[in-house]
Structure formats: C-alpha cells, structure tokens
JSON list of N, CA and C in Angstrom, two decimals:
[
{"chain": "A", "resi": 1, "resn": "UNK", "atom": "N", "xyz": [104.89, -25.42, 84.63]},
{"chain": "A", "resi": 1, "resn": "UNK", "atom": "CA", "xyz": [104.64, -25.81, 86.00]},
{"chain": "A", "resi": 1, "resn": "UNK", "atom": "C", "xyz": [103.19, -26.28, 86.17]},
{"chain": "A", "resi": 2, "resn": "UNK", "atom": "N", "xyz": [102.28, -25.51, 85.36]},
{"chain": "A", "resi": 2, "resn": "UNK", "atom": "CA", "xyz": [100.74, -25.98, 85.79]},
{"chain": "A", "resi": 2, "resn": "UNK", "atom": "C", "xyz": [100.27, -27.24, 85.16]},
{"chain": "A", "resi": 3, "resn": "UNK", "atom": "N", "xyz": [101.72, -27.53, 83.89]},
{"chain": "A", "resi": 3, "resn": "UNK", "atom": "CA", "xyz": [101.15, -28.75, 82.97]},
{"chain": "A", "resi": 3, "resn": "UNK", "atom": "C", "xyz": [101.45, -29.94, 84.48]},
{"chain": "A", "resi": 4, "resn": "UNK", "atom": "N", "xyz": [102.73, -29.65, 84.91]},
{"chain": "A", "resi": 4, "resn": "UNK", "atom": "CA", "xyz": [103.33, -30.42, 85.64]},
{"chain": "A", "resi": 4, "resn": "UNK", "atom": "C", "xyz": [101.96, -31.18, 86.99]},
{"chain": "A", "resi": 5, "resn": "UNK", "atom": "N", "xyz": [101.80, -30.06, 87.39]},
{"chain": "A", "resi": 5, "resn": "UNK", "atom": "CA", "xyz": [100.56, -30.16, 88.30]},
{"chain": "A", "resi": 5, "resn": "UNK", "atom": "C", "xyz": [99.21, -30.72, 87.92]},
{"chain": "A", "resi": 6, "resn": "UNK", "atom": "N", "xyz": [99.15, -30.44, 87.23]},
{"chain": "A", "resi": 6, "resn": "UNK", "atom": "CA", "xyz": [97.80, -31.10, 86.17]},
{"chain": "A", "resi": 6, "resn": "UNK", "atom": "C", "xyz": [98.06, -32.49, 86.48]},
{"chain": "A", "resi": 7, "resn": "UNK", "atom": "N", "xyz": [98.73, -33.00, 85.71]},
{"chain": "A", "resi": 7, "resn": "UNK", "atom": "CA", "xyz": [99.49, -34.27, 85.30]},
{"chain": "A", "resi": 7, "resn": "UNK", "atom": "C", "xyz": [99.18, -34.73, 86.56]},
{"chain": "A", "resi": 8, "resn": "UNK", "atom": "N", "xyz": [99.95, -34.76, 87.99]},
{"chain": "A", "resi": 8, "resn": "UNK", "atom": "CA", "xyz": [100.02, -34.94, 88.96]},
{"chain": "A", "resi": 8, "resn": "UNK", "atom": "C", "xyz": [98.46, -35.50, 89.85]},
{"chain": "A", "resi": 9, "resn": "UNK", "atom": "N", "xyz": [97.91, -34.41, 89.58]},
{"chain": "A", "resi": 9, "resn": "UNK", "atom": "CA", "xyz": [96.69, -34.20, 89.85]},
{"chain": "A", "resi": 9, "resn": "UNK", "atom": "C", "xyz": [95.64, -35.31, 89.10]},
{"chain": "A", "resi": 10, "resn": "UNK", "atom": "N", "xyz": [95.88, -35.61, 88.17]},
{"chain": "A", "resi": 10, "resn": "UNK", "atom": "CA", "xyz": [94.90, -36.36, 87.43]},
{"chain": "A", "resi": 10, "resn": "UNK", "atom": "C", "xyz": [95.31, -37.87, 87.85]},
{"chain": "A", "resi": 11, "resn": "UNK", "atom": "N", "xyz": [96.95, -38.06, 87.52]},
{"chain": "A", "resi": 11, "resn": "UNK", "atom": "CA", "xyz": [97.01, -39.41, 88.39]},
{"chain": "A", "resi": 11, "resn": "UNK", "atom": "C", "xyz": [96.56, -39.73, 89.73]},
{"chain": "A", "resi": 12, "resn": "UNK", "atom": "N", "xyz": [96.67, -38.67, 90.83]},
{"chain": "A", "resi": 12, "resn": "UNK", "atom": "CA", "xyz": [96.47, -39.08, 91.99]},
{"chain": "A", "resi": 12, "resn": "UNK", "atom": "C", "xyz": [94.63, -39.57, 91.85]},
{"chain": "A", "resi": 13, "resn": "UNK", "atom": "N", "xyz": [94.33, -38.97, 91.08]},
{"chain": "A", "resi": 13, "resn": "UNK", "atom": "CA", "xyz": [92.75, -38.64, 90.74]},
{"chain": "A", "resi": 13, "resn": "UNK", "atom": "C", "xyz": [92.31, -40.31, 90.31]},
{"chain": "A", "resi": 14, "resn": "UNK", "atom": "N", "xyz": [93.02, -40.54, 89.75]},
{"chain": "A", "resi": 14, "resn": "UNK", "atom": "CA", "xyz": [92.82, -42.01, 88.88]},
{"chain": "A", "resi": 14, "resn": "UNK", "atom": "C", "xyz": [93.26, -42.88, 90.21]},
{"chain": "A", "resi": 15, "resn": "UNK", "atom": "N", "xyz": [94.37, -42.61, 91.01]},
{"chain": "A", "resi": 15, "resn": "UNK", "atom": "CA", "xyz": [94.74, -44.01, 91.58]},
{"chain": "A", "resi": 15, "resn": "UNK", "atom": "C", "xyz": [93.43, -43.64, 93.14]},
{"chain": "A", "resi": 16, "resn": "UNK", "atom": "N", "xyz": [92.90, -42.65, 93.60]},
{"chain": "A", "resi": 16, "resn": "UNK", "atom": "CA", "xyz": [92.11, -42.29, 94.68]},
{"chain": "A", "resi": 16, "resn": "UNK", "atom": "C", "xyz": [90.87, -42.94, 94.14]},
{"chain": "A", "resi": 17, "resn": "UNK", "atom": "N", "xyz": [90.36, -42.61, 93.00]},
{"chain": "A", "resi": 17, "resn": "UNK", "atom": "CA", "xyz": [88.92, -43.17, 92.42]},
{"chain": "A", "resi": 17, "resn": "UNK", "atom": "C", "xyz": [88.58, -43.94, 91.92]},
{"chain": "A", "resi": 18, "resn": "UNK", "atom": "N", "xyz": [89.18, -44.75, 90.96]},
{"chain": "A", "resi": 18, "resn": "UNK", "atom": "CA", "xyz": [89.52, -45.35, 90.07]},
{"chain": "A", "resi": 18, "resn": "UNK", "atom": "C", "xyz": [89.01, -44.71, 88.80]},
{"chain": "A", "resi": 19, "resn": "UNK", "atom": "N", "xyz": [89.54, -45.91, 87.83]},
{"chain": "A", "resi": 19, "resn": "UNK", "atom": "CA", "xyz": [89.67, -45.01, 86.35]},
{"chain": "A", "resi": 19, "resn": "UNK", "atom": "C", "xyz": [87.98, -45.03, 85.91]},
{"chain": "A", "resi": 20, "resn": "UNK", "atom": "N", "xyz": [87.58, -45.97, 86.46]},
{"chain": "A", "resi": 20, "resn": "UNK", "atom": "CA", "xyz": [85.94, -45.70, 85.89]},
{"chain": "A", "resi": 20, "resn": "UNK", "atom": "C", "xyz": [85.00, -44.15, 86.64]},
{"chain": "A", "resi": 21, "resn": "UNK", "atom": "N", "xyz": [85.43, -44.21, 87.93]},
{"chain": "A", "resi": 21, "resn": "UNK", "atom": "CA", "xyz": [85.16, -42.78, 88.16]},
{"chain": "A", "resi": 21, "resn": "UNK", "atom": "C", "xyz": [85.90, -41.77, 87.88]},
{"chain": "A", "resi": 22, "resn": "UNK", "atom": "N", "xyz": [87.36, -41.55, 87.55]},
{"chain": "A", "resi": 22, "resn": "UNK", "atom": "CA", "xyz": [87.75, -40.69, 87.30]},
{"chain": "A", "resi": 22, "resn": "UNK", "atom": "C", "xyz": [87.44, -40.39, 85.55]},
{"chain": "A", "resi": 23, "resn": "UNK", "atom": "N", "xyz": [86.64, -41.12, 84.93]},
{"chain": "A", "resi": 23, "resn": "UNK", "atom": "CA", "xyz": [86.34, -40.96, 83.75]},
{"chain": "A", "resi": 23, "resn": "UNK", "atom": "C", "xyz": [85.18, -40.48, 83.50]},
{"chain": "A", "resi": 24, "resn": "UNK", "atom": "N", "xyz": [84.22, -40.69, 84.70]},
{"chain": "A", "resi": 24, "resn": "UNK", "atom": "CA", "xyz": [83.11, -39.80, 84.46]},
{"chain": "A", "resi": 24, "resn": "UNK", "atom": "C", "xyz": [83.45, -38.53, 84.87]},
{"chain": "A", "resi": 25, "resn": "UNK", "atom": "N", "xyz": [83.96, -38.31, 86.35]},
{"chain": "A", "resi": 25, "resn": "UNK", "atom": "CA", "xyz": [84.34, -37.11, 86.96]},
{"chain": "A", "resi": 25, "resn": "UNK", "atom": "C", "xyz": [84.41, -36.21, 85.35]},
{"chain": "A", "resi": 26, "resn": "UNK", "atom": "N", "xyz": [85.50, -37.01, 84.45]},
{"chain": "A", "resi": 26, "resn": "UNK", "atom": "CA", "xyz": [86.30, -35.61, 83.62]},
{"chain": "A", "resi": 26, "resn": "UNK", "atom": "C", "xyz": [84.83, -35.24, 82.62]},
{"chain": "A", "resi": 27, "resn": "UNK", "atom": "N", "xyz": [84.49, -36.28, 82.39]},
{"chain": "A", "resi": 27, "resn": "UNK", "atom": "CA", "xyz": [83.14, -36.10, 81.15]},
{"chain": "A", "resi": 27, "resn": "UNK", "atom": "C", "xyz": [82.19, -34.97, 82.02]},
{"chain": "A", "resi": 28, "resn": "UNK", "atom": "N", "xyz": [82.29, -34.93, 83.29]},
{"chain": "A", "resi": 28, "resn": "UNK", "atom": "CA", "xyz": [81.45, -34.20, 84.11]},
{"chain": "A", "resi": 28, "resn": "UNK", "atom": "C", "xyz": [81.68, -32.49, 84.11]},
{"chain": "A", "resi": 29, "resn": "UNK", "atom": "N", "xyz": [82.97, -32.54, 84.20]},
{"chain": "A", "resi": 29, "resn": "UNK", "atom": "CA", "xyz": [83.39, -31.08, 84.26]},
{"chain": "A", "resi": 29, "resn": "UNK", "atom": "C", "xyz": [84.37, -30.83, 83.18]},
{"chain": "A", "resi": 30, "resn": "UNK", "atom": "N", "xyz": [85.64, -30.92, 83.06]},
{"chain": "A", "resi": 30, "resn": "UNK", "atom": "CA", "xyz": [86.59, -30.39, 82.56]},
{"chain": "A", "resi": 30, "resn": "UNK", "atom": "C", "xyz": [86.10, -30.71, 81.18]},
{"chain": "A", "resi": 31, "resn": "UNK", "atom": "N", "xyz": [86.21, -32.14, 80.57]},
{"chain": "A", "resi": 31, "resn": "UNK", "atom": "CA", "xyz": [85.99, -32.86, 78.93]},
{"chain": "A", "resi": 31, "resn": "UNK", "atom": "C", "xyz": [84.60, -32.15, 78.62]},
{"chain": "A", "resi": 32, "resn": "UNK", "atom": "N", "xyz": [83.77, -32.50, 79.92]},
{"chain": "A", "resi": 32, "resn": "UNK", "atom": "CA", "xyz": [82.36, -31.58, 79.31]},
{"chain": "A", "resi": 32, "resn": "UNK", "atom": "C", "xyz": [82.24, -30.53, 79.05]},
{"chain": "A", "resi": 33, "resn": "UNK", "atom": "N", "xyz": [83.03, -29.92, 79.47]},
{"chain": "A", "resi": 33, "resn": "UNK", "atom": "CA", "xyz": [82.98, -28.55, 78.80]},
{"chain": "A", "resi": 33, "resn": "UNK", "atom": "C", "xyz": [83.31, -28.52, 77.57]},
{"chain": "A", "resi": 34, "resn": "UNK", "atom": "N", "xyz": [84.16, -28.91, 76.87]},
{"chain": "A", "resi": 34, "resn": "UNK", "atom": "CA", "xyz": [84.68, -28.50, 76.04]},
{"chain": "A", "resi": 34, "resn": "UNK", "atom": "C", "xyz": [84.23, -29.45, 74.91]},
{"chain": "A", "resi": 35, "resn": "UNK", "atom": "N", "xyz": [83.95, -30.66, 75.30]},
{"chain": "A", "resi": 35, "resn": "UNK", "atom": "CA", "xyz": [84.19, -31.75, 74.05]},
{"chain": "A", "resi": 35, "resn": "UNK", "atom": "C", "xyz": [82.22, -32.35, 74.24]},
{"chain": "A", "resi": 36, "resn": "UNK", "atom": "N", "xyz": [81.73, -32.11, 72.89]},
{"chain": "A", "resi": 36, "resn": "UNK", "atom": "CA", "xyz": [80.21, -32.75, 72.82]},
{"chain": "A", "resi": 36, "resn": "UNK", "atom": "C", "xyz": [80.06, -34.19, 72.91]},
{"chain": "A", "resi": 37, "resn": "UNK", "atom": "N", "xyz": [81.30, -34.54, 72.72]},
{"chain": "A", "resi": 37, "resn": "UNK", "atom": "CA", "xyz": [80.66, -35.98, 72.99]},
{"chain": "A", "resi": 37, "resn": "UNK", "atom": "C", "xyz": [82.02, -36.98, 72.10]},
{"chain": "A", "resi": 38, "resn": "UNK", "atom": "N", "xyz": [81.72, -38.30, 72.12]},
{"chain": "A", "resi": 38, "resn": "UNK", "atom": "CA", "xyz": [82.83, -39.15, 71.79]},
{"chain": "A", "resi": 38, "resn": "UNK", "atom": "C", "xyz": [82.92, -40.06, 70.23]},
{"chain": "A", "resi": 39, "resn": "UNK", "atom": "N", "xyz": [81.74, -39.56, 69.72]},
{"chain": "A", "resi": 39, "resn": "UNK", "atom": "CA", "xyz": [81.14, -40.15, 68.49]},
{"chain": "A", "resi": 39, "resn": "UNK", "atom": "C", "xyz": [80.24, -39.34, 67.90]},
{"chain": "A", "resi": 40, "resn": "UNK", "atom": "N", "xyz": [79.77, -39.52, 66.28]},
{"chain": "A", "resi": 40, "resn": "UNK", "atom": "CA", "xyz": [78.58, -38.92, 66.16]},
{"chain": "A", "resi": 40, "resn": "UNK", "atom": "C", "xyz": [77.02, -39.35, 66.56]},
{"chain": "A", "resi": 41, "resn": "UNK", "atom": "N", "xyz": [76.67, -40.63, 67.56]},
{"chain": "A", "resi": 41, "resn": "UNK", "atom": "CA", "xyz": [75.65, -40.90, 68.44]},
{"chain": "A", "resi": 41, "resn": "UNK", "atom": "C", "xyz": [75.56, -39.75, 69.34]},
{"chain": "A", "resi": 42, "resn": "UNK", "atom": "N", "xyz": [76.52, -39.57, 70.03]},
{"chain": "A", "resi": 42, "resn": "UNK", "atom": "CA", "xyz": [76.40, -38.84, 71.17]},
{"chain": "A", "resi": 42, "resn": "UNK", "atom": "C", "xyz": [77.11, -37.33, 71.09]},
{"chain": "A", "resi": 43, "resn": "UNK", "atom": "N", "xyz": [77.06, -36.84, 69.97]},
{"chain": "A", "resi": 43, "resn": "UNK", "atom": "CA", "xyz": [76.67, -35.62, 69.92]},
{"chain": "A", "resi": 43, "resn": "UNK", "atom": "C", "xyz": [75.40, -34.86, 69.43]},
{"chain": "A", "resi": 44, "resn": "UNK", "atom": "N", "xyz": [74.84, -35.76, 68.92]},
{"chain": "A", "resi": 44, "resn": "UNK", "atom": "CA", "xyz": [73.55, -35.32, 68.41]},
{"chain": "A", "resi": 44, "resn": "UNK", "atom": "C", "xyz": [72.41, -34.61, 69.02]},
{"chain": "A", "resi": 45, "resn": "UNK", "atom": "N", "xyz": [72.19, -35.32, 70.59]},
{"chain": "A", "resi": 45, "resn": "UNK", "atom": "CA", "xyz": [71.37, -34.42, 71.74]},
{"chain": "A", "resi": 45, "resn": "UNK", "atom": "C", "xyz": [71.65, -33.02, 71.82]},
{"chain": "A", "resi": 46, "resn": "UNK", "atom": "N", "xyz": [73.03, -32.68, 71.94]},
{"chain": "A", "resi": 46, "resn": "UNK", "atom": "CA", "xyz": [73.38, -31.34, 72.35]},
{"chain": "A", "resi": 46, "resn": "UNK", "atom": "C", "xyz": [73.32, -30.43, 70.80]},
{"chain": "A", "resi": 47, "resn": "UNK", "atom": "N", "xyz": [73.77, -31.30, 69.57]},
{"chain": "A", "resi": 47, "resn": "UNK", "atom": "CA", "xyz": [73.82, -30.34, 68.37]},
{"chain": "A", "resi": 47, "resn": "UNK", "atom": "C", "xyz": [72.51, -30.39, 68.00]},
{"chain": "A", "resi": 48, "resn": "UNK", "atom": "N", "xyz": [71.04, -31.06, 68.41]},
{"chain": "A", "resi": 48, "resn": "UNK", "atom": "CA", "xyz": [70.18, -30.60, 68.36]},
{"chain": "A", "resi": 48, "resn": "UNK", "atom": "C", "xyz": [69.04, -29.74, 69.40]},
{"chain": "A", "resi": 49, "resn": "UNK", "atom": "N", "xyz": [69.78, -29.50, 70.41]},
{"chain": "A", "resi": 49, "resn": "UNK", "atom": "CA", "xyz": [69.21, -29.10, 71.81]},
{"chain": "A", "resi": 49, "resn": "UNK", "atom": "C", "xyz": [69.84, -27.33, 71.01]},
{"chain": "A", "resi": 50, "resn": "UNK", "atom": "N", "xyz": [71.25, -27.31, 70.47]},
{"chain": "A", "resi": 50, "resn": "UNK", "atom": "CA", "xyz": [71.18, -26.50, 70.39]},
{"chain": "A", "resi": 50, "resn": "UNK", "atom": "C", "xyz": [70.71, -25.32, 68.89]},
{"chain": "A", "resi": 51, "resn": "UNK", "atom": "N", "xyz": [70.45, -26.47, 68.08]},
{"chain": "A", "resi": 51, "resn": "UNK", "atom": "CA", "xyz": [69.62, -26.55, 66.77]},
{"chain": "A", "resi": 51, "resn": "UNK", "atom": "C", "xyz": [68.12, -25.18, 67.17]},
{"chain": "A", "resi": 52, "resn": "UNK", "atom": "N", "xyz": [68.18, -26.07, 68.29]},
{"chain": "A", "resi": 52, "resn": "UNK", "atom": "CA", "xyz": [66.41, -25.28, 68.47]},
{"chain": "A", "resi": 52, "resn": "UNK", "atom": "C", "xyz": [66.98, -23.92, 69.12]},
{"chain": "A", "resi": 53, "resn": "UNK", "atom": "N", "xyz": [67.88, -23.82, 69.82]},
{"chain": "A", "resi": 53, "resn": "UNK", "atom": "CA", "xyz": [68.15, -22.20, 70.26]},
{"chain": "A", "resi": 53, "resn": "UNK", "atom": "C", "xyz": [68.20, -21.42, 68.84]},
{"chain": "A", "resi": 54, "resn": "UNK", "atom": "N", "xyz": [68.69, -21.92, 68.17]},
{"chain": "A", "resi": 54, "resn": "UNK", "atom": "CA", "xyz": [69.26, -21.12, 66.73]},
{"chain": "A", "resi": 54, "resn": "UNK", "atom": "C", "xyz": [70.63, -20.64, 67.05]},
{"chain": "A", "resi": 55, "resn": "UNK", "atom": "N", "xyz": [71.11, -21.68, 67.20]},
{"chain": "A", "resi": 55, "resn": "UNK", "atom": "CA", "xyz": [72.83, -22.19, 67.45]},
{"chain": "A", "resi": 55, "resn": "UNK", "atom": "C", "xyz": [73.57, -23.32, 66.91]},
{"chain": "A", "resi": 56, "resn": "UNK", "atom": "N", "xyz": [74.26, -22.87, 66.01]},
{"chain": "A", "resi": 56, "resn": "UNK", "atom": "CA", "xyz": [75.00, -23.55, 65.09]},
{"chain": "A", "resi": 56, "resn": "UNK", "atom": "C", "xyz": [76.17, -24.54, 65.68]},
{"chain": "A", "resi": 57, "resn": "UNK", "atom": "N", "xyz": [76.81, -25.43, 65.25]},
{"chain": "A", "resi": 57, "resn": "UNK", "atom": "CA", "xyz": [78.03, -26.30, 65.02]},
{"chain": "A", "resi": 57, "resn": "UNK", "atom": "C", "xyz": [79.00, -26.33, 64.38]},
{"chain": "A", "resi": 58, "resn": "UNK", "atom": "N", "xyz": [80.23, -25.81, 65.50]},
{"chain": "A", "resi": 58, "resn": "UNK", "atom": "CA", "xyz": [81.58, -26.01, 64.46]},
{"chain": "A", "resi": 58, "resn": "UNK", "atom": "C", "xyz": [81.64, -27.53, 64.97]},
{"chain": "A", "resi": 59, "resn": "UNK", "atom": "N", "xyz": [82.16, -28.99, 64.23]},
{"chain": "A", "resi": 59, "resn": "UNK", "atom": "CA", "xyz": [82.75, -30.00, 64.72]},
{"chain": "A", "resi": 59, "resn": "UNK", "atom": "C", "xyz": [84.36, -29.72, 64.45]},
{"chain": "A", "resi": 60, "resn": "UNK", "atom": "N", "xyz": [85.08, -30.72, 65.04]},
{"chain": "A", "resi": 60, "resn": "UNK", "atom": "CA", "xyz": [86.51, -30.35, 65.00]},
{"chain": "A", "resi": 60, "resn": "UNK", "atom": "C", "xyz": [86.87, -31.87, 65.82]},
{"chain": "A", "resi": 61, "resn": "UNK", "atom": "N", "xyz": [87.92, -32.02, 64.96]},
{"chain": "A", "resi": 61, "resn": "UNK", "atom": "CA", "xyz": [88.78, -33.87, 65.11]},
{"chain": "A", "resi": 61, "resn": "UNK", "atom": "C", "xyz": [89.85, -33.52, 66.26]},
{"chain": "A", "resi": 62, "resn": "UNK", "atom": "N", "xyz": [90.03, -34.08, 67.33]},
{"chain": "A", "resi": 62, "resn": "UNK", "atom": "CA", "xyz": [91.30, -33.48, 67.93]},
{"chain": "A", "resi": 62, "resn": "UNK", "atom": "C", "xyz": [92.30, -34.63, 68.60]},
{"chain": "A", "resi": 63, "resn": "UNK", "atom": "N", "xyz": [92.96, -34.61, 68.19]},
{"chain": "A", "resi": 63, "resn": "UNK", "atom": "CA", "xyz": [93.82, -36.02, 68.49]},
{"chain": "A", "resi": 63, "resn": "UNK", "atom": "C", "xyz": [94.97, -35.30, 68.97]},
{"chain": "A", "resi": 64, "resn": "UNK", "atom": "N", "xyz": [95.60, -35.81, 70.63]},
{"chain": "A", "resi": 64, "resn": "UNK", "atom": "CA", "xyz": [97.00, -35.51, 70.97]},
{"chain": "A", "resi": 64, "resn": "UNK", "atom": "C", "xyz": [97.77, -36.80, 71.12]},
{"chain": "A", "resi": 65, "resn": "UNK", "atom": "N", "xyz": [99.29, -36.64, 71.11]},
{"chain": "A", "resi": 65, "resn": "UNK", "atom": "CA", "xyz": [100.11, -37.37, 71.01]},
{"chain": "A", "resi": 65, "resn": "UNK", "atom": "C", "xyz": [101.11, -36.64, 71.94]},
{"chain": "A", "resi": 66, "resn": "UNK", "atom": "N", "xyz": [101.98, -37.76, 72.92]},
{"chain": "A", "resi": 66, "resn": "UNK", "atom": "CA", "xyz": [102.79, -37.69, 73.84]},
{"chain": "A", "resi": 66, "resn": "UNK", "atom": "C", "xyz": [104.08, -37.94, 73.22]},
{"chain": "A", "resi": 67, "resn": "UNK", "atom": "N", "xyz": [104.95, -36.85, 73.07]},
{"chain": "A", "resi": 67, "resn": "UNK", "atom": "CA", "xyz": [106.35, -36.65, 71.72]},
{"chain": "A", "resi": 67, "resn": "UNK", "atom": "C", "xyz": [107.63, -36.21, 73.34]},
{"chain": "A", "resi": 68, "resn": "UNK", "atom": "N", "xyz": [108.80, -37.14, 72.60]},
{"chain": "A", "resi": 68, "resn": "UNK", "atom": "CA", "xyz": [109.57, -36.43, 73.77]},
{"chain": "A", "resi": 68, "resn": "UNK", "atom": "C", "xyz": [109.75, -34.90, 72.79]},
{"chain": "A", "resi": 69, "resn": "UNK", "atom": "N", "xyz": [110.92, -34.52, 73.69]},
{"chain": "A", "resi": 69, "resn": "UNK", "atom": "CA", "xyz": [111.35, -33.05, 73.16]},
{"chain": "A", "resi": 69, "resn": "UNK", "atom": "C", "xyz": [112.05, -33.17, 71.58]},
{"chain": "A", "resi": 70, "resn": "UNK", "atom": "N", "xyz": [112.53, -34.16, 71.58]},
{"chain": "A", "resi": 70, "resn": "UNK", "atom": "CA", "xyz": [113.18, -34.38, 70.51]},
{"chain": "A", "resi": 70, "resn": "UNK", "atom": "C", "xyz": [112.03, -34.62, 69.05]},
{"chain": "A", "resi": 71, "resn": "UNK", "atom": "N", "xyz": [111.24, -35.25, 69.32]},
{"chain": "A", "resi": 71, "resn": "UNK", "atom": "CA", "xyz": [110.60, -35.94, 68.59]},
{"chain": "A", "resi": 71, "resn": "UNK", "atom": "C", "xyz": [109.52, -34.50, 67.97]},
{"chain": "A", "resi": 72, "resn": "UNK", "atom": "N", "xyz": [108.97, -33.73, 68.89]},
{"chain": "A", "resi": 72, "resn": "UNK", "atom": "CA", "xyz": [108.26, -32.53, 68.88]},
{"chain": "A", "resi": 72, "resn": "UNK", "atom": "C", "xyz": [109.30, -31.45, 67.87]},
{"chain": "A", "resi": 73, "resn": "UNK", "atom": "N", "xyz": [110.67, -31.28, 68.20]},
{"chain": "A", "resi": 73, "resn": "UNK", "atom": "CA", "xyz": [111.63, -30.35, 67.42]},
{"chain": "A", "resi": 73, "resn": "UNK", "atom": "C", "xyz": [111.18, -30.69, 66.00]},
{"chain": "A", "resi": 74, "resn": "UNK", "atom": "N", "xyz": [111.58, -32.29, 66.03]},
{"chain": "A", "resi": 74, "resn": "UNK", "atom": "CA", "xyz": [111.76, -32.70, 64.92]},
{"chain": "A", "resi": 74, "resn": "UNK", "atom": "C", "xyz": [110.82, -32.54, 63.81]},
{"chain": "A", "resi": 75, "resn": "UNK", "atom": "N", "xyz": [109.52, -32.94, 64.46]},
{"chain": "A", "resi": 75, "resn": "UNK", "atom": "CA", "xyz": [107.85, -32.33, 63.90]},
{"chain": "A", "resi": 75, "resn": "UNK", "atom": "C", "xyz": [107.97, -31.35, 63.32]},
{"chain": "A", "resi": 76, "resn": "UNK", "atom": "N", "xyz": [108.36, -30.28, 64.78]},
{"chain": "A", "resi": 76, "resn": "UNK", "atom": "CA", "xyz": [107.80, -29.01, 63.90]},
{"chain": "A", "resi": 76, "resn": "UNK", "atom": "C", "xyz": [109.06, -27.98, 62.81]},
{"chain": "A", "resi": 77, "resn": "UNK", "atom": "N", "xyz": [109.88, -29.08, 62.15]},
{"chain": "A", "resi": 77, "resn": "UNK", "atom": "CA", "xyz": [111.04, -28.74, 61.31]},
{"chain": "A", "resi": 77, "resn": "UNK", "atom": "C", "xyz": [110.28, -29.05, 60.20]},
{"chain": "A", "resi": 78, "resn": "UNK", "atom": "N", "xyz": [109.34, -30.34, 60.12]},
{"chain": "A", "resi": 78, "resn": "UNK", "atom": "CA", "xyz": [109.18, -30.59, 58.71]},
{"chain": "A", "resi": 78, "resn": "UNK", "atom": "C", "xyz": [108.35, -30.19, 58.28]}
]
C-alpha cells in the first residue's frame, strides 16, 4: 500500500512541478540522503569532507528494474 502511495505521490509531484524541479526536490531530501552523488566527480566532496572526520566509504552500484510479477518469479527461480 505505501509502495502504491509513493508512486502516486511522486507522479503528482512531477506533473505539479515539473520534472526539473521535482529532480532537485528528490536530490534534496529523499536521494540525498541516501545516495552521494551520480558519478565519481560528484562524490568526491562528501567522500572527502568525510575523509577529514575520519570516516570511511562503503561505495555500492545500485540499479533497479521495473519486472511484472511474472518476470520477477521467474528471476528469482534462476
């Protein structure tokens, strides 16, 4: 139900703002939290901002894909 809402929420978000603001909006809060950046240019500020705390870097690749139900079963058989 909350994926459902999400979903919902982000389109209305995109068609109210447009996609160039609703693309910073996410880099602002939600993506920023979680994700350093979109390349290795622009992670470098923060993995060296946090270099100097004496705070390390896990990196991590994360790619999603939109599978019907079928296609997801099928995945996770092989």
């Amino acid at each position: 139900m909350s994926v459902v809402l999400g979903t919902r929420l982000m389109d209305v978000s995109r068609k109210v703002f447009g996609q160039k603001a609703f693309d910073q909006m996410m880099k602002m809060t939600f993506y920023g939290q979680f994700v350093a950046g979109e390349n290795h240019q622009t992670i470098k500020p923060l993995i060296q901002r946090n270099q100097a705390f004496g705070v390390g870097s896990v990196l991590d690749y994360s790619v999603e894909e939109d599978l019907t139900q079928e296609e997801a079963e099928k995945k996770e058989m092989e």
